[in-house]
Coordinates of C-alpha atoms and ligand atoms in Angstrom, one line a residue:
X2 CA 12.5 -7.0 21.7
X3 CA 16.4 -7.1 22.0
X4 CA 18.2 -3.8 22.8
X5 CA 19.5 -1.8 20.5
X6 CA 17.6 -3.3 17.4
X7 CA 15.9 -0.9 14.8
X8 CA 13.8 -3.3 12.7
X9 CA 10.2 -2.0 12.7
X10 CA 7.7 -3.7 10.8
X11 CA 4.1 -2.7 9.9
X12 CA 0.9 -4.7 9.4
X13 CA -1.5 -2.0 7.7
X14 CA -4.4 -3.6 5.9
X15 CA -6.9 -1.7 4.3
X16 CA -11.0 -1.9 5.9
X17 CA -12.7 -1.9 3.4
X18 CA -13.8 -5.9 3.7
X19 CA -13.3 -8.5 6.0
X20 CA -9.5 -9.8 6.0
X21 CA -9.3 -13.6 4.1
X22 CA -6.3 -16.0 4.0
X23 CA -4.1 -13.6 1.7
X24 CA -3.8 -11.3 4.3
X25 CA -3.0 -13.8 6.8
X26 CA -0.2 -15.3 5.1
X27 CA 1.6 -11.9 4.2
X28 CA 0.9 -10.6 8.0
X29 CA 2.2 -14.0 9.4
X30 CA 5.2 -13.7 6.8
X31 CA 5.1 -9.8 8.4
X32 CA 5.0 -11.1 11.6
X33 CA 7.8 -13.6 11.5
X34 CA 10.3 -11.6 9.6
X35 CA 9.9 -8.8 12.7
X36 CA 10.3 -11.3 15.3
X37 CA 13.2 -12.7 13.8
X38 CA 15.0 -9.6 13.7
X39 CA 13.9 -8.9 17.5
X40 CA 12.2 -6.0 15.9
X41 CA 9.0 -3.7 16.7
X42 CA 6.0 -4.0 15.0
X43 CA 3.5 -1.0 14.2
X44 CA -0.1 -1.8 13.3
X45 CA -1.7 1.1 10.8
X46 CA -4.9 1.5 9.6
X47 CA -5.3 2.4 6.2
X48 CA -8.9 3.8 6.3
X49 CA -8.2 6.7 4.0
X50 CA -11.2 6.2 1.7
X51 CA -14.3 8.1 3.5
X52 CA -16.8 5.6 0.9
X53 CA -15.3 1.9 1.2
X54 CA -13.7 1.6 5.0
X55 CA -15.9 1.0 7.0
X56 CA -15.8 1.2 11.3
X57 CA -17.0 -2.5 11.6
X58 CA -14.0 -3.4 8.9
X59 CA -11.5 -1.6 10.9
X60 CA -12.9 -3.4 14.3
X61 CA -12.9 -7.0 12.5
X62 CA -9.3 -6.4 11.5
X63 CA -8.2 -6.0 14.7
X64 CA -10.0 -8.6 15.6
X65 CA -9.0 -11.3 13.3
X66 CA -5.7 -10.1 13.7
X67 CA -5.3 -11.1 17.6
X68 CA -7.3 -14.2 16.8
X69 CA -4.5 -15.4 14.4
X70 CA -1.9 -14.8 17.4
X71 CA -0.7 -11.6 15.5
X72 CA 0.2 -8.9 17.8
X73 CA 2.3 -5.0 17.6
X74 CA 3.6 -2.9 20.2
X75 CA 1.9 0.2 18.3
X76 CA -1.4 0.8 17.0
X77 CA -5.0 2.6 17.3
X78 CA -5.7 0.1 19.8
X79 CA -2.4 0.5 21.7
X80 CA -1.3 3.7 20.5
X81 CA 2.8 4.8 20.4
X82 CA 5.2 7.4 19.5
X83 CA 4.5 8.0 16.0
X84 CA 0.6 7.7 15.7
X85 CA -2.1 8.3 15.2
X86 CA -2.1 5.1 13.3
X87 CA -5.3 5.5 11.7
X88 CA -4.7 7.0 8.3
X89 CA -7.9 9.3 8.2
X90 CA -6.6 10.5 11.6
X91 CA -3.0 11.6 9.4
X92 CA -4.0 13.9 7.2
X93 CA -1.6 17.2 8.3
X94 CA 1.2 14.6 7.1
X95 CA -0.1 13.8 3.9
X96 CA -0.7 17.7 3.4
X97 CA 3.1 18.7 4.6
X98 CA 4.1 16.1 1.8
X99 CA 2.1 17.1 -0.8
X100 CA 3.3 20.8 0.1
X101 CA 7.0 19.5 -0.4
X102 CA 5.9 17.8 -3.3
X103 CA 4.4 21.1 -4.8
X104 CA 7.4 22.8 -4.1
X105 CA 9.8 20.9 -5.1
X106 CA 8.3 20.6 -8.5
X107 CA 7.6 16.9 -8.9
X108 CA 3.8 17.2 -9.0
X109 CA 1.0 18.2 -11.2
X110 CA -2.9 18.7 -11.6
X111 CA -4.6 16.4 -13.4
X112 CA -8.0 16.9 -14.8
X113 CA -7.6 13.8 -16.8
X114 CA -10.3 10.9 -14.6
X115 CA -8.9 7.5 -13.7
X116 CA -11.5 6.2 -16.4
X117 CA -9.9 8.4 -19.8
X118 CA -6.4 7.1 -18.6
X119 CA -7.7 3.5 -18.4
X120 CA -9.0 3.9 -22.0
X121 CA -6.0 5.7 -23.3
X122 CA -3.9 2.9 -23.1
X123 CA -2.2 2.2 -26.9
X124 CA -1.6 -1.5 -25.6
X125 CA -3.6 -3.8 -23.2
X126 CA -1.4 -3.1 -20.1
X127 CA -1.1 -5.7 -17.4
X128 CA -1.6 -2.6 -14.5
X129 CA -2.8 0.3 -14.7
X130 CA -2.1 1.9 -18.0
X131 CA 1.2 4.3 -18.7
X132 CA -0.7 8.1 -18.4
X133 CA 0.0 9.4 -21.8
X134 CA 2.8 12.2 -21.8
X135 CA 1.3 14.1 -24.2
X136 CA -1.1 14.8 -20.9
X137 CA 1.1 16.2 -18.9
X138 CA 0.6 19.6 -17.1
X139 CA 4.0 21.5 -16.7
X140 CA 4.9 21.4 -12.9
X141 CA 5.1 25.0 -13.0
X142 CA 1.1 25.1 -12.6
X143 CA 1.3 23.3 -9.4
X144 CA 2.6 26.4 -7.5
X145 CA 0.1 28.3 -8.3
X146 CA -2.2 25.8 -5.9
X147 CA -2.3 26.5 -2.4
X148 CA -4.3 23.6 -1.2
X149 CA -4.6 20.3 -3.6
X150 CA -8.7 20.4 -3.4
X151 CA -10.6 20.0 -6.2
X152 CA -8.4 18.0 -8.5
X153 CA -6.4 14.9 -9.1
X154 CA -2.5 15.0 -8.7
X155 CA 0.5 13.1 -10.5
X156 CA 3.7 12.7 -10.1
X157 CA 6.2 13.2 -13.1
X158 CA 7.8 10.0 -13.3
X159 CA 11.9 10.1 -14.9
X160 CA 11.1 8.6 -18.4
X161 CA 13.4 6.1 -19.2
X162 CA 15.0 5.9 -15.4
X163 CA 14.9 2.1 -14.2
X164 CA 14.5 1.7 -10.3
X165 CA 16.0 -0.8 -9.4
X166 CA 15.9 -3.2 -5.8
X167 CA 16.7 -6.2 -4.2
X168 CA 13.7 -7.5 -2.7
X169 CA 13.9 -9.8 0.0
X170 CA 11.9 -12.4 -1.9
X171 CA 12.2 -12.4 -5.1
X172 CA 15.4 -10.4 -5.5
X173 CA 16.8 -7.7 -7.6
X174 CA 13.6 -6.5 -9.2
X175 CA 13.5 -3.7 -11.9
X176 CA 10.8 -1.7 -13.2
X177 CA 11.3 1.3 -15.7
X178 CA 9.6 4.6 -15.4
X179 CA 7.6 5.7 -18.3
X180 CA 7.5 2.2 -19.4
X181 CA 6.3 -0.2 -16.7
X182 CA 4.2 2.5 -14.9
X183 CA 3.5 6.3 -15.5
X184 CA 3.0 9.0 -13.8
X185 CA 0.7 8.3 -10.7
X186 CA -1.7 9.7 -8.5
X187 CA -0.9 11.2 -5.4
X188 CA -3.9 13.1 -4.7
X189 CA -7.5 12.4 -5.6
X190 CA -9.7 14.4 -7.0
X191 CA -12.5 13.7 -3.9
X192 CA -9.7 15.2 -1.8
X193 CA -8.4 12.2 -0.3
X194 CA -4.4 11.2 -0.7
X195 CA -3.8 8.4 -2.8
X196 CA -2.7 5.4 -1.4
X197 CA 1.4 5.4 -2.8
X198 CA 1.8 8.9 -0.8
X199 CA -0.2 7.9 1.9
X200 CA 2.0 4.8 2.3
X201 CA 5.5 6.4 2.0
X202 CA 4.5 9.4 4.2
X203 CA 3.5 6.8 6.8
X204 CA 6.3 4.2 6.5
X205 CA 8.6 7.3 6.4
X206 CA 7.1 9.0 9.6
X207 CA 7.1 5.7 11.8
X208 CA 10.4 4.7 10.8
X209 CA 9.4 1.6 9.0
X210 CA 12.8 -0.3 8.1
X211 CA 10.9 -3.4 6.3
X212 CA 7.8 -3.4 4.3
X213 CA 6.3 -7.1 4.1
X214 CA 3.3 -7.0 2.0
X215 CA 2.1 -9.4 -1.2
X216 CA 3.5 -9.4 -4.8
X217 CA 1.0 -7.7 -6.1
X218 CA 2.5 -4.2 -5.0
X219 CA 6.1 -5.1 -6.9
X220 CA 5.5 -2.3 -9.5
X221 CA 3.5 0.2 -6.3
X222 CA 7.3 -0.1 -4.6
X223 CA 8.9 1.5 -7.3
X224 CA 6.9 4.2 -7.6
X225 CA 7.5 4.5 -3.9
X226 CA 10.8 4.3 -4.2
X227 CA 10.7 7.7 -6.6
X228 CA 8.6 9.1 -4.1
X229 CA 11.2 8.5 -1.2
X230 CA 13.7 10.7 -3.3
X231 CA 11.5 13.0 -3.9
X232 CA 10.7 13.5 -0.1
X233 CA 14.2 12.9 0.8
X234 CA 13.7 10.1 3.1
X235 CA 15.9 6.8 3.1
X236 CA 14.0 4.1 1.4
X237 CA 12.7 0.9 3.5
X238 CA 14.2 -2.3 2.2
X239 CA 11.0 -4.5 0.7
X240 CA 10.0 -8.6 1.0
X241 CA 7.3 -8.9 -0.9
X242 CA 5.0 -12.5 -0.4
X243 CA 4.0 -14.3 -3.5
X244 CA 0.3 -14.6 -3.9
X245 CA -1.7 -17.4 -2.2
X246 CA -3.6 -19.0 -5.0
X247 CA -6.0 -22.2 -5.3
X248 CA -5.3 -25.5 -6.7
X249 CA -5.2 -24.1 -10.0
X250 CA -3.1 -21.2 -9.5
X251 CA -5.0 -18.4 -9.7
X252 CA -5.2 -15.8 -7.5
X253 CA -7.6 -16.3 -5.0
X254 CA -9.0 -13.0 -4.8
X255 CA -12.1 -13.6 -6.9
X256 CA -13.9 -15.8 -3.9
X257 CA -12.5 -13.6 -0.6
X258 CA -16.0 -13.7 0.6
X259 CA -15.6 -17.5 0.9
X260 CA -12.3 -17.3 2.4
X261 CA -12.5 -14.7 5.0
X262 CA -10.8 -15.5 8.2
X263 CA -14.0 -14.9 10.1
X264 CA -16.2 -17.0 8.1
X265 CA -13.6 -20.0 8.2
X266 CA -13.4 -19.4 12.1
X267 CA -16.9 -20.2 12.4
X268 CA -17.0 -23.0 10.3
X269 CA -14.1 -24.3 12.7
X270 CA -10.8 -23.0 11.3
X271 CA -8.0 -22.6 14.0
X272 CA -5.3 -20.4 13.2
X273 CA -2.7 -23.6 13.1
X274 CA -5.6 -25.4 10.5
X275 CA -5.0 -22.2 8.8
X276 CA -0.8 -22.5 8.6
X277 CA -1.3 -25.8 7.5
X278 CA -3.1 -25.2 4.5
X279 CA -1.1 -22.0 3.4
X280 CA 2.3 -24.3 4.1
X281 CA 2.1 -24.6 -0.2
X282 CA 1.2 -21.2 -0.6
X283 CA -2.0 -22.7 -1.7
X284 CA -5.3 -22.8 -0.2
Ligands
LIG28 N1 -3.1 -1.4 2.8 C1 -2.7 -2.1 1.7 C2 -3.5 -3.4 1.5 O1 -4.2 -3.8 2.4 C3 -1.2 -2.6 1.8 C4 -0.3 -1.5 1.8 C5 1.1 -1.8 1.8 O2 1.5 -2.9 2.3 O3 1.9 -1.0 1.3 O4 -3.5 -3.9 0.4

């Protein structure tokens, strides 16, 4: 790490499977955009959800991690400044933000489940659908909650507002509020943060300057990016990492089990066997 520098990266995958060659590639990509930059890198678990991470998960992770030559100067395994860096060890963070978030009026309860927003939708919707308007709660409500327990909670997106950024990949990317996405979760109902307000609280609190991750979170940044504001905290910049896909072009997520790192290391993979295939960003 050169002096002075104050790049600081993050590889933070989520345990609840075994990591496959998608994750590779973005962490490599991670991992080569820190180093070039004489940055720090900051490994994170994002084990927030009690039911799908599992201890073996987070163990493999680190695991296949090293094997592929990745390392990080911070981490539940090497600990730092800003940890812990195991998200179900974070939670007094996630509570101070939701507390801001309540106060400063930009949140609201939501007894409406994941499932009647999901069948709401007016138009099949590529994501997750826009949460009707006509459902929202008036933020006043929210003050009137001491702890968030017991119910979901959205953030008020601007309607209309377009968020704008230039992404180190694919460039200046734009995604309008109230059209491209709607207001979000930021706290579950089960009582467990939802992963945009985990991320930002994190990437905010260990003074994450890039976020490398796939392409698949393009529309997740800019509903980070509102969150940012809301918390008044600087924005990272972003690079997000086209998808690996097949031969065909689709997305190889459907057949991870097939392509996770460890099963291809015991069937003889070496981490360079494994570059060589993703040089097409195919596999
Ligand atoms: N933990 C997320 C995942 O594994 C990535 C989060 C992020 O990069 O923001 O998909």
């Amino acid at each position: 790490m050169s002096g002075g520098c104050t790049y600081r990266g993050r590889i933070a995958p989520t345990p609840t499977g075994y990591l496959h060659v998608g994750h590779a590639a973005t962490f490599r990509r991670a991992a080569e955009r820190c180093e070039a930059a004489g940055g720090t890198m900051v490994f994170r678990l994002e084990d927030l959800d009690p039911l799908r991470c599992k201890p073996e998960y987070c163990d493999a992770a680190l695991e296949d991690l090293r094997w592929l030559g990745l390392t990080w100067t911070e981490g539940p395994d090497v600990g730092g400044p800003c940890g812990p860096y195991r998200q179900s060890e974070r939670r007094p963070h996630f509570l101070a933000a939701w507390r801001a978030l309540r106060d400063g009026g930009w949140i609201y309860p939501c007894a409406r489940s994941r499932k009647e927003v999901a069948t709401s939708a007016l138009a099949p919707h590529e994501e997750e659908p826009v949460f009707p308007p006509g459902w929202r709660v008036p933020v006043a409500q929210a003050r009137e909650w001491a702890d968030p327990a017991g119910t979901n909670w959205r953030f008020r997106v601007p309607d209309g507002e377009a968020v704008e950024f230039v992404d180190g990949h694919f460039g200046q990317t734009r995604r309008v509020a109230g059209v491209d996405f709607g207001d979000f979760l930021i706290w579950n109902r089960d009582n467990v943060p939802a992963y945009e307000l985990a991320v930002v609280v994190d990437d905010i609190a260990m003074g994450i300057t890039e976020v490398v991750r796939g392409a698949d979170l393009l529309t997740s940044t800019a509903r980070q990016l509102l969150l940012c504001r809301a918390l008044g905290a600087p924005a990272p910049g972003f690079y997000h990492c086209p998808l690996v896909v097949d031969e065909l072009g689709r997305r190889l997520a459907k057949r991870t089990g097939a392509l996770a790192l460890r099963t291809l290391r015991e069937q003889g993979a070496t981490p360079q066997s494994l570059w060589d295939r993703l040089k097409n960003g195919m596999f």
